[in-house]
Coordinates of C-alpha atoms in Angstrom, one line a residue:
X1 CA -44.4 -11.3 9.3
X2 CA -41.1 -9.1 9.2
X3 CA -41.1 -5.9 10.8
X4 CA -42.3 -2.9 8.7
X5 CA -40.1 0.7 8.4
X6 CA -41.7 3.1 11.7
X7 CA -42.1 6.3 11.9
X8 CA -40.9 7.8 15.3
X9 CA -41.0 11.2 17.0
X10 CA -38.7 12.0 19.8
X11 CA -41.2 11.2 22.7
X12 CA -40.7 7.6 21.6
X13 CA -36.8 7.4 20.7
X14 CA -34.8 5.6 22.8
X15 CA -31.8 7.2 24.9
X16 CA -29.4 5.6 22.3
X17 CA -31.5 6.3 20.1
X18 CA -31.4 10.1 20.5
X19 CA -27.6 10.2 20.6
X20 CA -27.0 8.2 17.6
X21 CA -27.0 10.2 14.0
X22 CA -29.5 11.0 11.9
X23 CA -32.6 10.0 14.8
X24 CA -33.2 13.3 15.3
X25 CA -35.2 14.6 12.2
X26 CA -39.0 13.9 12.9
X27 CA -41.0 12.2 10.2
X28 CA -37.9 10.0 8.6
X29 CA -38.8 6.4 8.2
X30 CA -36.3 4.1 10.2
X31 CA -36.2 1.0 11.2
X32 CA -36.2 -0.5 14.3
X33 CA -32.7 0.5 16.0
X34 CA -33.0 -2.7 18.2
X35 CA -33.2 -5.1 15.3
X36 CA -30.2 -7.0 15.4
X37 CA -28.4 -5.8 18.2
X38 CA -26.6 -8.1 20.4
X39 CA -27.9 -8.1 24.3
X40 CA -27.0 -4.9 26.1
X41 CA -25.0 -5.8 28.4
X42 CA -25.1 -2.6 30.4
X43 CA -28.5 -2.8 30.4
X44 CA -29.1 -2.5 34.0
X45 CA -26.8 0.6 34.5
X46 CA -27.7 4.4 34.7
X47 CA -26.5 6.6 31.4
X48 CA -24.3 8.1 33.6
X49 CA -22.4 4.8 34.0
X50 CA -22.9 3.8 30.7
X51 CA -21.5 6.9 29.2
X52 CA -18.0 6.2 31.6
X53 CA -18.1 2.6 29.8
X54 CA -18.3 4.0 26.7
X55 CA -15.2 6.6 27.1
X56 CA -13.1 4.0 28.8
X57 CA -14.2 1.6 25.7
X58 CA -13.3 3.9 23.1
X59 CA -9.8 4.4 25.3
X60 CA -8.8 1.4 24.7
X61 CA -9.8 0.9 20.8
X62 CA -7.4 4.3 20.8
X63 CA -4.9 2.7 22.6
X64 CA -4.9 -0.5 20.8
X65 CA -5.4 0.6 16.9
X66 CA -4.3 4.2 16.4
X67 CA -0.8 4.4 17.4
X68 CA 1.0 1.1 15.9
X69 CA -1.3 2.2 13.0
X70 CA 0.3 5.6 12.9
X71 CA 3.9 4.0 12.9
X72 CA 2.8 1.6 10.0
X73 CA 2.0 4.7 7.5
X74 CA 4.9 6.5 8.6
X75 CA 7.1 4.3 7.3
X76 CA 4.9 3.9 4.0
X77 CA 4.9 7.4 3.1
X78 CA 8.5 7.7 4.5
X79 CA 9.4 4.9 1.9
X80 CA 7.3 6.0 -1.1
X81 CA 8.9 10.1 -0.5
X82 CA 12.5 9.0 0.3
X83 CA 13.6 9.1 -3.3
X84 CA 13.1 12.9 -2.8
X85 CA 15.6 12.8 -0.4
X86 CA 18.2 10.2 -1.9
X87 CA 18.3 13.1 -5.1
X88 CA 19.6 15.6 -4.0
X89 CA 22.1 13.1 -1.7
X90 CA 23.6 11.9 -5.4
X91 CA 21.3 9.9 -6.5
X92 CA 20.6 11.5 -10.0
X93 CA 23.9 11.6 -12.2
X94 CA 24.9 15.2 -12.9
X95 CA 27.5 14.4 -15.5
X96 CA 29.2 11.7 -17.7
X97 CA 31.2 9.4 -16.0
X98 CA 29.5 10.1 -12.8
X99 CA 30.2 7.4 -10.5
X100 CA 28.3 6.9 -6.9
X101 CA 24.7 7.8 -8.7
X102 CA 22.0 5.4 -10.6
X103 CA 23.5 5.4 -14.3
X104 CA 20.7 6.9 -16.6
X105 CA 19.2 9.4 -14.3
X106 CA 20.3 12.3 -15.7
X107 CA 17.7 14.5 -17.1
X108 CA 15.0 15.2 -15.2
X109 CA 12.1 13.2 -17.5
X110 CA 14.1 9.9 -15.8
X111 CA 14.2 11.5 -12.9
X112 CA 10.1 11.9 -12.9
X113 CA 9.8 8.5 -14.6
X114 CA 11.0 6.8 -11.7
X115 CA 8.7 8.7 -10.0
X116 CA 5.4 8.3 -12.4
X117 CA 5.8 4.3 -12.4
X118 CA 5.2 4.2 -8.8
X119 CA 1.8 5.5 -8.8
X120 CA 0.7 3.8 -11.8
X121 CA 0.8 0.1 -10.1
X122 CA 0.4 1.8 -7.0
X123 CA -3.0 3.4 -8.2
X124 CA -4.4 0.4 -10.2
X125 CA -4.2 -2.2 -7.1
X126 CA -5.8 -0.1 -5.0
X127 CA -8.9 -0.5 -5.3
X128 CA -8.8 -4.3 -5.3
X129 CA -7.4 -4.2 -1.9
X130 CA -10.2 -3.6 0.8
X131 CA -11.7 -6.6 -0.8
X132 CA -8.7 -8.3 0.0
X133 CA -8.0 -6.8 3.1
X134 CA -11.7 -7.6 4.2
X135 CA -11.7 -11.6 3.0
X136 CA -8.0 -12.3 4.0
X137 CA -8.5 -10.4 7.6
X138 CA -5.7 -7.6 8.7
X139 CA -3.4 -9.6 10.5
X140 CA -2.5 -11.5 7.7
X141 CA -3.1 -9.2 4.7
X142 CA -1.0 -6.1 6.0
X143 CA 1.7 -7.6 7.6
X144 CA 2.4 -9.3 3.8
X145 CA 2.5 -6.3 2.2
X146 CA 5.0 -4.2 4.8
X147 CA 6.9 -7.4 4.6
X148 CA 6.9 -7.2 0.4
X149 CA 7.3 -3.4 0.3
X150 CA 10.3 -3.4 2.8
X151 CA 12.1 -5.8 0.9
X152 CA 11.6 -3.9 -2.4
X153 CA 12.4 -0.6 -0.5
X154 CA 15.7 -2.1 1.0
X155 CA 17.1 -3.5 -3.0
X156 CA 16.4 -0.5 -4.1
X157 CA 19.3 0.5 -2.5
X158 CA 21.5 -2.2 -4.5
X159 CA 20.2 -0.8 -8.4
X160 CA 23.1 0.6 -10.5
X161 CA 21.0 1.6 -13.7
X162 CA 18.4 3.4 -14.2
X163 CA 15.9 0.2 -15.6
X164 CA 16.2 -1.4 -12.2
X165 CA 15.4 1.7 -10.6
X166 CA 12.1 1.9 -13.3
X167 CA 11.3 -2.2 -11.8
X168 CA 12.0 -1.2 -7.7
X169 CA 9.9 1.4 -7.6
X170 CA 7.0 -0.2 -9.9
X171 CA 6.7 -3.5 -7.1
X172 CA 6.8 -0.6 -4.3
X173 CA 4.1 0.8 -5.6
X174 CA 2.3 -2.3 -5.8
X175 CA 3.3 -3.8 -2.4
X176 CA 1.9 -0.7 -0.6
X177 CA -1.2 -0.1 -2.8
X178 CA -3.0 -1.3 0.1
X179 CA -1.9 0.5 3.2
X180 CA -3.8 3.4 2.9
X181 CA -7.1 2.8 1.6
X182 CA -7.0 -0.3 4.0
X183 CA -6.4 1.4 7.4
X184 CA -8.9 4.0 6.5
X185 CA -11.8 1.4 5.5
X186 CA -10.3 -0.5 8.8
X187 CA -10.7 2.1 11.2
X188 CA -14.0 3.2 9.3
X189 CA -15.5 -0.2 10.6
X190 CA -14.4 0.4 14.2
X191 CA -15.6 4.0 15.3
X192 CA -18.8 5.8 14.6
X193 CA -19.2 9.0 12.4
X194 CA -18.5 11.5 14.2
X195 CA -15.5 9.9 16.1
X196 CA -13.7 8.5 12.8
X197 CA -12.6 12.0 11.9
X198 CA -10.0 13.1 14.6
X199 CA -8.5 9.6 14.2
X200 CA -7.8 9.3 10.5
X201 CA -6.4 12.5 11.6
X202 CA -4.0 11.8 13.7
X203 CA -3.3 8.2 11.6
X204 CA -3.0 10.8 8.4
X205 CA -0.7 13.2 10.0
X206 CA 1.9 10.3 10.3
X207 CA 2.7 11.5 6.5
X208 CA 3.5 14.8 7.9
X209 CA 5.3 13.8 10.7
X210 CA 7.4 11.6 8.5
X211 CA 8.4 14.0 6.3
X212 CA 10.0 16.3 9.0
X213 CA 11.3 12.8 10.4
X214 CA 12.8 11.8 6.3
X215 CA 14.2 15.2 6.1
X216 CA 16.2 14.6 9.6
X217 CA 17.0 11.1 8.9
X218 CA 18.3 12.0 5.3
X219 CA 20.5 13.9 6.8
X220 CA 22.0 11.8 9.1
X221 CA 22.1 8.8 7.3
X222 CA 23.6 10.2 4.2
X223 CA 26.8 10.9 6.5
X224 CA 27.5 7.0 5.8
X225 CA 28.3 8.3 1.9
X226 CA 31.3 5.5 1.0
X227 CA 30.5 2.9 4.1
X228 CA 30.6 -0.7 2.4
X229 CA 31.3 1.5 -1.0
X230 CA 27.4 2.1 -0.8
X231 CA 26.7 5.9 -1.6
X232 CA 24.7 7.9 1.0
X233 CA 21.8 7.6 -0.9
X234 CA 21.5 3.9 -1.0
X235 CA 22.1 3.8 2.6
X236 CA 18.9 5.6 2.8
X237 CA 16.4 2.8 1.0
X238 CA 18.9 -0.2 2.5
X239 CA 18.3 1.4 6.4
X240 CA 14.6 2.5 6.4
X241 CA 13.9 -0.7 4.0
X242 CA 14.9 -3.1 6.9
X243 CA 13.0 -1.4 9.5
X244 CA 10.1 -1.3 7.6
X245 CA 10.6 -5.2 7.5
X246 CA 10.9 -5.8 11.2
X247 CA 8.0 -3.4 11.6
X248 CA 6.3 -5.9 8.9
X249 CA 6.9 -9.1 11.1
X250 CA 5.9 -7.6 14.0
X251 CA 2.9 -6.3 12.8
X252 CA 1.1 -10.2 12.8
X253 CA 1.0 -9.6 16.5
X254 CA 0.1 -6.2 16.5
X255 CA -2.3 -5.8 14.0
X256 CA -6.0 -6.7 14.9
X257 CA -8.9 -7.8 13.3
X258 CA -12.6 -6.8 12.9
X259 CA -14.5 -5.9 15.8
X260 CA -16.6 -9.3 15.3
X261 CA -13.1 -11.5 15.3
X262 CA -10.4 -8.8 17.4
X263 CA -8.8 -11.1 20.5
X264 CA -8.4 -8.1 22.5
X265 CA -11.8 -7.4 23.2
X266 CA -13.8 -9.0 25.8
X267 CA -17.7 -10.7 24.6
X268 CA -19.1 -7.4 26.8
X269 CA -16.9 -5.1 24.8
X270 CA -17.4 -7.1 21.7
X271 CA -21.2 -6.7 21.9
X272 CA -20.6 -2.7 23.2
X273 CA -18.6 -1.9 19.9
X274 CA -21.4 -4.2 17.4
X275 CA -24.2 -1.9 19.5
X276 CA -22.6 1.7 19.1
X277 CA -21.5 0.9 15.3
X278 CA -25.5 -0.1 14.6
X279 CA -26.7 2.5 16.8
X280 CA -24.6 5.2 14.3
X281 CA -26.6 3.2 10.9
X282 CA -23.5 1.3 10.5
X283 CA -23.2 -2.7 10.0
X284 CA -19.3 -2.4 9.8
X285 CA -19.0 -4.5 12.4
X286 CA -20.8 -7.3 11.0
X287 CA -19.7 -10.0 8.4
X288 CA -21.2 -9.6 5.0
X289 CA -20.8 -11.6 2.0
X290 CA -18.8 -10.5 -1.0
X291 CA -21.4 -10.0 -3.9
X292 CA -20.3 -7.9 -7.2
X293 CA -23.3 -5.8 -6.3
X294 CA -21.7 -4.1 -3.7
X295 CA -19.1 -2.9 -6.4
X296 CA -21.8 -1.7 -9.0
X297 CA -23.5 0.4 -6.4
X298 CA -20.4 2.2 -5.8
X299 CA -19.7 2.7 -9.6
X300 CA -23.5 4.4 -9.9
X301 CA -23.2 6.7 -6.5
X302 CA -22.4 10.2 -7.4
X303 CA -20.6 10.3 -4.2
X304 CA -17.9 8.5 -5.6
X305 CA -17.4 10.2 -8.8
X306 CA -17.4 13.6 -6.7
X307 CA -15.3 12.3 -4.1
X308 CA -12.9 10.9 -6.2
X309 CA -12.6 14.6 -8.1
X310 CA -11.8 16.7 -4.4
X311 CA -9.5 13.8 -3.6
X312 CA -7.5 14.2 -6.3
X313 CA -7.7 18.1 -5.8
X314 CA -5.3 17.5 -2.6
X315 CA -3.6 14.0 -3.8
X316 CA -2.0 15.5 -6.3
X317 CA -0.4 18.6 -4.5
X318 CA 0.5 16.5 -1.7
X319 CA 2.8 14.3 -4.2
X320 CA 4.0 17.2 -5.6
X321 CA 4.8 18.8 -2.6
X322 CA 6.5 15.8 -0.7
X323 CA 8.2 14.8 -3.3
X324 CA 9.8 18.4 -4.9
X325 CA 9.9 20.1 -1.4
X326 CA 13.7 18.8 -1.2
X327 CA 14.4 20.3 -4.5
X328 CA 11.7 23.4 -3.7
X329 CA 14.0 24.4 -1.2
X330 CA 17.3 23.5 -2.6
X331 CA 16.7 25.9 -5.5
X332 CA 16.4 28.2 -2.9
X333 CA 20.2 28.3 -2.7
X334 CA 20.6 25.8 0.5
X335 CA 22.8 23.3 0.6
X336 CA 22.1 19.6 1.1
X337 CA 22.2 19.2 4.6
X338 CA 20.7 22.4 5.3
X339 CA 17.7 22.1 2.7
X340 CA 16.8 18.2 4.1
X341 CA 16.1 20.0 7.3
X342 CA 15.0 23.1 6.5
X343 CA 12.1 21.1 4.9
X344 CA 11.2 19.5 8.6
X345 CA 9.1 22.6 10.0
X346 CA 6.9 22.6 7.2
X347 CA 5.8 19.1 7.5
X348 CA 5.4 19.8 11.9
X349 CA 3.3 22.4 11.3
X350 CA 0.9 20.3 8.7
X351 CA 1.0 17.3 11.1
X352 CA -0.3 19.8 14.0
X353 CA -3.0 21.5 12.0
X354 CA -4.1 17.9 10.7
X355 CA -5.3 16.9 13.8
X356 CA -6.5 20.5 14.7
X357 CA -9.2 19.8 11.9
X358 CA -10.0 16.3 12.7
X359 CA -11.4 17.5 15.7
X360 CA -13.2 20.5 14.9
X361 CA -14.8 18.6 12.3
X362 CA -16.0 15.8 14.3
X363 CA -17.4 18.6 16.9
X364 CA -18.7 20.3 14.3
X365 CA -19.9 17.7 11.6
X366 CA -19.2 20.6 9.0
X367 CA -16.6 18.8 7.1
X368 CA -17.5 20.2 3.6
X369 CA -16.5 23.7 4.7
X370 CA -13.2 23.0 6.9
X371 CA -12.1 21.7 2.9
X372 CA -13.3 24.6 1.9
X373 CA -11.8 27.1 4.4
X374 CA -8.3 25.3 4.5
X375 CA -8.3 24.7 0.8
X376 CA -7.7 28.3 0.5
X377 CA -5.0 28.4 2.6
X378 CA -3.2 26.1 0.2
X379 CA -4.2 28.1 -2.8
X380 CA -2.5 31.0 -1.1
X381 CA 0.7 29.3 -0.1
X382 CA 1.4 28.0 -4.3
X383 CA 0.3 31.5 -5.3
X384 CA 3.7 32.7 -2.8
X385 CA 5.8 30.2 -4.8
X386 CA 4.7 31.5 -8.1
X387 CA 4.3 35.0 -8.2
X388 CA 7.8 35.7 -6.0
X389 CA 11.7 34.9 -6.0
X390 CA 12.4 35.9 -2.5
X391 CA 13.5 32.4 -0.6
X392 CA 11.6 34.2 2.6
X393 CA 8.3 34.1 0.4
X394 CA 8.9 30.9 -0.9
X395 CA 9.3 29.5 2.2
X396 CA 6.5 31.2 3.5
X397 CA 4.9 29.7 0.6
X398 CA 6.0 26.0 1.6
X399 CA 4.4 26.0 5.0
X400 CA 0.9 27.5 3.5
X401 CA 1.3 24.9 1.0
X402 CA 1.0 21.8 3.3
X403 CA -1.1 23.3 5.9
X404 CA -3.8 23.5 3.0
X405 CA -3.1 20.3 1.8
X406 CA -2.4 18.0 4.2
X407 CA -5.8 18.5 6.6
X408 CA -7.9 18.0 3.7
X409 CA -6.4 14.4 2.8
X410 CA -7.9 13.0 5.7
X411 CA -10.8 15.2 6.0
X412 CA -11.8 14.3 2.5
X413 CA -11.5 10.6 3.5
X414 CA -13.7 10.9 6.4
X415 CA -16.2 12.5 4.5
X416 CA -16.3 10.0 2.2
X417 CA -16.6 7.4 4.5
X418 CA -19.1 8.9 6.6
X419 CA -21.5 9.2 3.6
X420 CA -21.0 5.7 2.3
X421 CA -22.4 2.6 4.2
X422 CA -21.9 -1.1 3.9
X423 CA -19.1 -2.6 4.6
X424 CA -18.0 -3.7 1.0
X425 CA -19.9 -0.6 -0.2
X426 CA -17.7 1.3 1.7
X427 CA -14.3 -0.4 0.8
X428 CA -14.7 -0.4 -3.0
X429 CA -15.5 3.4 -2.9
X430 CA -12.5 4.4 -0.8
X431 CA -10.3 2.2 -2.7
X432 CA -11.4 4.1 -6.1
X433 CA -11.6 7.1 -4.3
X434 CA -8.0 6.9 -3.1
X435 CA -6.5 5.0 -6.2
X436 CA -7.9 7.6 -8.7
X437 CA -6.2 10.4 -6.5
X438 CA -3.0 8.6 -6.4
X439 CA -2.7 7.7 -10.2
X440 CA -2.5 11.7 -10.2
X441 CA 0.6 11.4 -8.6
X442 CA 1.3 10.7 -12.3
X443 CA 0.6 13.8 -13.2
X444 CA 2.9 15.4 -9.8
X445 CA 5.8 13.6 -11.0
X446 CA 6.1 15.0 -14.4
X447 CA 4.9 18.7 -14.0
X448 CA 8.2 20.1 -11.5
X449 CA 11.3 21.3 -14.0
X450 CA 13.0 24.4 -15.1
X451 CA 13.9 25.3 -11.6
X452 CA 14.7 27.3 -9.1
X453 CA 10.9 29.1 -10.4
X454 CA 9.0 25.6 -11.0
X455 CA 6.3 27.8 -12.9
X456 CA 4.1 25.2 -14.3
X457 CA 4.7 23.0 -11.4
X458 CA 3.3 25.3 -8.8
X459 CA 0.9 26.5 -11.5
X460 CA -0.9 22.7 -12.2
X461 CA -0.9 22.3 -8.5
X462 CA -2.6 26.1 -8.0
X463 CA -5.2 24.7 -10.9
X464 CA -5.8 21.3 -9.2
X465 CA -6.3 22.9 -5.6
X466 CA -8.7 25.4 -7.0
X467 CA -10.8 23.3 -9.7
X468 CA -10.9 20.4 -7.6
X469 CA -10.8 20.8 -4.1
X470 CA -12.3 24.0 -3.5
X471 CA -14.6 23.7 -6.5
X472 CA -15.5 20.0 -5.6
X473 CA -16.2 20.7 -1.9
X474 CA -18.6 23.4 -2.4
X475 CA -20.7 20.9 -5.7
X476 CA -20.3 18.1 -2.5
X477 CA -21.8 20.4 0.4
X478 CA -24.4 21.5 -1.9
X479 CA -25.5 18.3 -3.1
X480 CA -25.6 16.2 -0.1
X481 CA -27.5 20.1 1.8
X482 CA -30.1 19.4 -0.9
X483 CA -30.7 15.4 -0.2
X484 CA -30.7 16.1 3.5
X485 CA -33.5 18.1 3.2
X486 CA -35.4 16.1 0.5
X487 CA -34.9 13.4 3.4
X488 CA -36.2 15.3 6.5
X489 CA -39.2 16.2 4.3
X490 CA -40.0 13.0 4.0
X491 CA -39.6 12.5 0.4
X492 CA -37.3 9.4 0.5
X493 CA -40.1 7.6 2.9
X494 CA -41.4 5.7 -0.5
X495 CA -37.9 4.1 -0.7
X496 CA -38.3 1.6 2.0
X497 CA -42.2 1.0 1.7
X498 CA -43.7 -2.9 2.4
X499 CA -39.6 -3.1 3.4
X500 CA -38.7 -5.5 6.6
X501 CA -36.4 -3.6 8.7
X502 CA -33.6 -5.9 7.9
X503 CA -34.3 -4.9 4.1
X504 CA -34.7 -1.4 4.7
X505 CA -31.0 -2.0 6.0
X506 CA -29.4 -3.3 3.2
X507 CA -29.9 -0.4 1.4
X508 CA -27.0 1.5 3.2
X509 CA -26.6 5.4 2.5
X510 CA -29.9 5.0 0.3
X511 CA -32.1 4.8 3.9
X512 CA -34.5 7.6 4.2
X513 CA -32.9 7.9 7.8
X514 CA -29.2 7.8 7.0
X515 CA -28.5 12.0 7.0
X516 CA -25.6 12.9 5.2
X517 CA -22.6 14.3 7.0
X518 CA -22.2 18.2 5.5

């Protein structure tokens, strides 16, 4: 007969047992940690040597996934924000006749058309693409997409009119739809709980660090204004589309796989990562066939549905910031070359204070209130931009902006993930999760006019911060404070009764043992 759920205390836990989450709360029903588990293979070492095995391990998963990972979104949110740059390089006509500019992109409704279409087929692939990503394997599906969305970013360069413009952007939107989501549920299926924070991190701040990088390479590229009778701002797509091309092909070699199919790993290490993944209530590194259930019990989890409202309390502001913070600072009364880098520090200091909060919230496992702490740091900076005129206190206002918004992008996403398991579970909340926040990029594309004050602008993105993120965050930490405990009483036990342990994990986030990250 199957084995049934246990009940353990901490006398009979083993060592991996007592460092993995969730083991510690006496009287939770779990199931046997060993079930499942490939052979140990440093079974006959000390925990001393098994704890240098482990660091040196997770050294070279670092090594091997983060950084070509980090490159890859640079150049996705460097080619979805560019048109911020290219406007105020000539790319929007400012009179009749105008010639070196996009004929129809005068008034600044085109202007945030070509900027709403993006996120529309941007937002509505999304959440088809973990699915993808997951049945078609990384190496293949993402080196597709760069390939796709480089080529579209690179024509864009070529459109005259304003309808072509309207059809680039659209297929860029739907070419990179699954980047982000995808690397997220990737790296989610490689690192435990309480490691996958600082890394999304870091991967997340590439945004930031690429829009301190646009702002400089706007700046220099545009200098090629007349070369081939291209305009400065076409050089812009034409230049950073290619590279994102190469980057593309190269990517097929670079880009791994699953932990139960990636080359670079050893059978030890192979067995290592499938251990510390189950050890952390985590099957990730398993295969698991596609079922539509999987989808259904993301649509009734309230985690989604929450998470999906905080996540679209920072999405939105971080569209509206990357994309108006050229024209933010413009209508401060810079000129071009001095606005594109004057909107570089900004970005650095985001991109620093990203990371920053990875790691204090994988030390901490309080990832609820770092949202809610640096939320308000965000509120604060839009609050500058609205209530003064001074370009000292706007600018002020910019860097408080995106050191409230940026952190929580990737903190949200971690907390989402941490709180969801299964692997197909996982990746159709994440891609709803991040393709409902993105389809509110809608809403940042249409809400910044009437400059140099951008009232309702700054205003919508004050409301979103403070009704959605902060507001969300704190419904979040509450709800998941009061399931913890209902679980630690014991009063989820009757979930997994007359269960085998392999039943008892099927059920994912819904174990009695599975604590919730705060």
């Amino acid at each position: 007969m199957a084995s049934q759920g246990i009940i353990k205390n901490d006398s009979e836990k083993s060592d991996d047992e007592k460092h993995s989450l969730g083991h510690e709360e006496k009287g939770v029903v779990i199931a046997d940690p060993a079930a499942g588990l490939p052979p140990d293979p440093d079974a006959h070492l000390s925990p001393e040597e098994k704890a240098i095995i482990d660091r040196k391990l997770l050294w070279k998963l670092d090594l091997t996934l983060i950084p070509w990972l980090c490159i890859l979104y640079l150049l996705a949110f460097l080619d979805r924000t560019n048109i911020g740059n290219a406007k105020i390089a000539g790319l929007q006509c400012k009179k009749p006749g105008q010639t070196g500019c996009v004929r129809g992109v005068r008034t600044a409704g085109q202007y945030n058309a070509t900027l709403s279409i993006f996120f529309v087929s941007y937002a509505v692939f999304e959440p088809l693409t973990n699915i993808l990503l997951k049945r078609l394997r990384p190496s293949i599906f993402i080196p597709i997409i760069m390939v796709l969305w480089g080529l579209c970013m690179t024509f864009m360069g070529f459109v005259t009119n304003w309808s072509g413009l309207m059809a680039a952007r659209w297929w860029l939107g739907l070419t990179e739809a699954g980047l982000f989501p995808g690397i997220n549920y990737y790296l989610s299926c490689w690192y435990k709980r309480e490691e996958f924070g600082v890394r999304a991190a870091i991967f997340f701040s590439a945004a930031a660090v690429s829009g301190s990088f646009g702002g400089l390479l706007a700046a220099a590229i545009e200098k090629m204004d007349g070369l081939g009778g291209k305009p400065g701002w076409a050089w812009i797509f034409i230049l950073e589309g290619i590279v994102t091309v190469f980057f593309g092909v190269a990517s097929i070699w670079m880009v791994h796989d699953f932990p139960d199919l990636a080359t670079f790993l050893s059978d030890e290490d192979r067995a290592r990562v499938v251990r510390r993944l189950k050890m952390d209530k985590q099957s990730s590194a398993e295969h698991e066939k596609f079922q539509l259930k999987y989808v259904w019990m993301g649509m009734k989890d309230y985690k989604m549905w929450l998470g999906m409202v905080i996540y679209m309390g920072c999405d939105m502001p971080l569209y509206a910031f990357s994309l108006f913070l050229p024209s933010i600072v413009s209508a401060m009364g810079y000129k071009t070359t001095q606005a594109q880098l004057l909107t570089v520090p900004p970005y650095a200091a985001a991109a620093i204070l990203t990371v920053i909060i990875g790691f204090v919230a994988d030390r901490t496992h309080k990832r609820g209130l770092c949202n809610i702490g640096i939320s308000i740091l965000g509120i604060t900076g839009f609050g500058m931009l609205l209530g003064s005129q001074t370009p000292h206190v706007k600018y002020a206002g910019t860097f408080l902006g995106a050191l409230g918004i940026y952190p929580c992008i990737a903190n949200t996403i971690t907390w989402v993930s941490n709180n969801i398991e299964g692997v197909y579970k996982r990746g159709v909340v994440l891609g709803f999760v991040i393709g409902w926040g993105n389809l509110n990029g809608v809403v940042s594309s249409n809400i910044f006019f009437n400059g140099p004050k951008y009232t309702i602008g700054h205003s919508v993105v004050m409301a979103y911060m403070i009704l959605f993120l902060f507001g969300g965050s704190i419904l979040m930490e509450l709800l998941l404070l009061r399931e913890n405990k209902l679980r630690r009483a014991g009063k989820r036990n009757h979930w997994v009764e007359g269960m085998s342990a392999k039943e008892a994990e099927s059920l994912g986030d819904q174990r009695p043992d599975f604590i919730y990250t705060l």
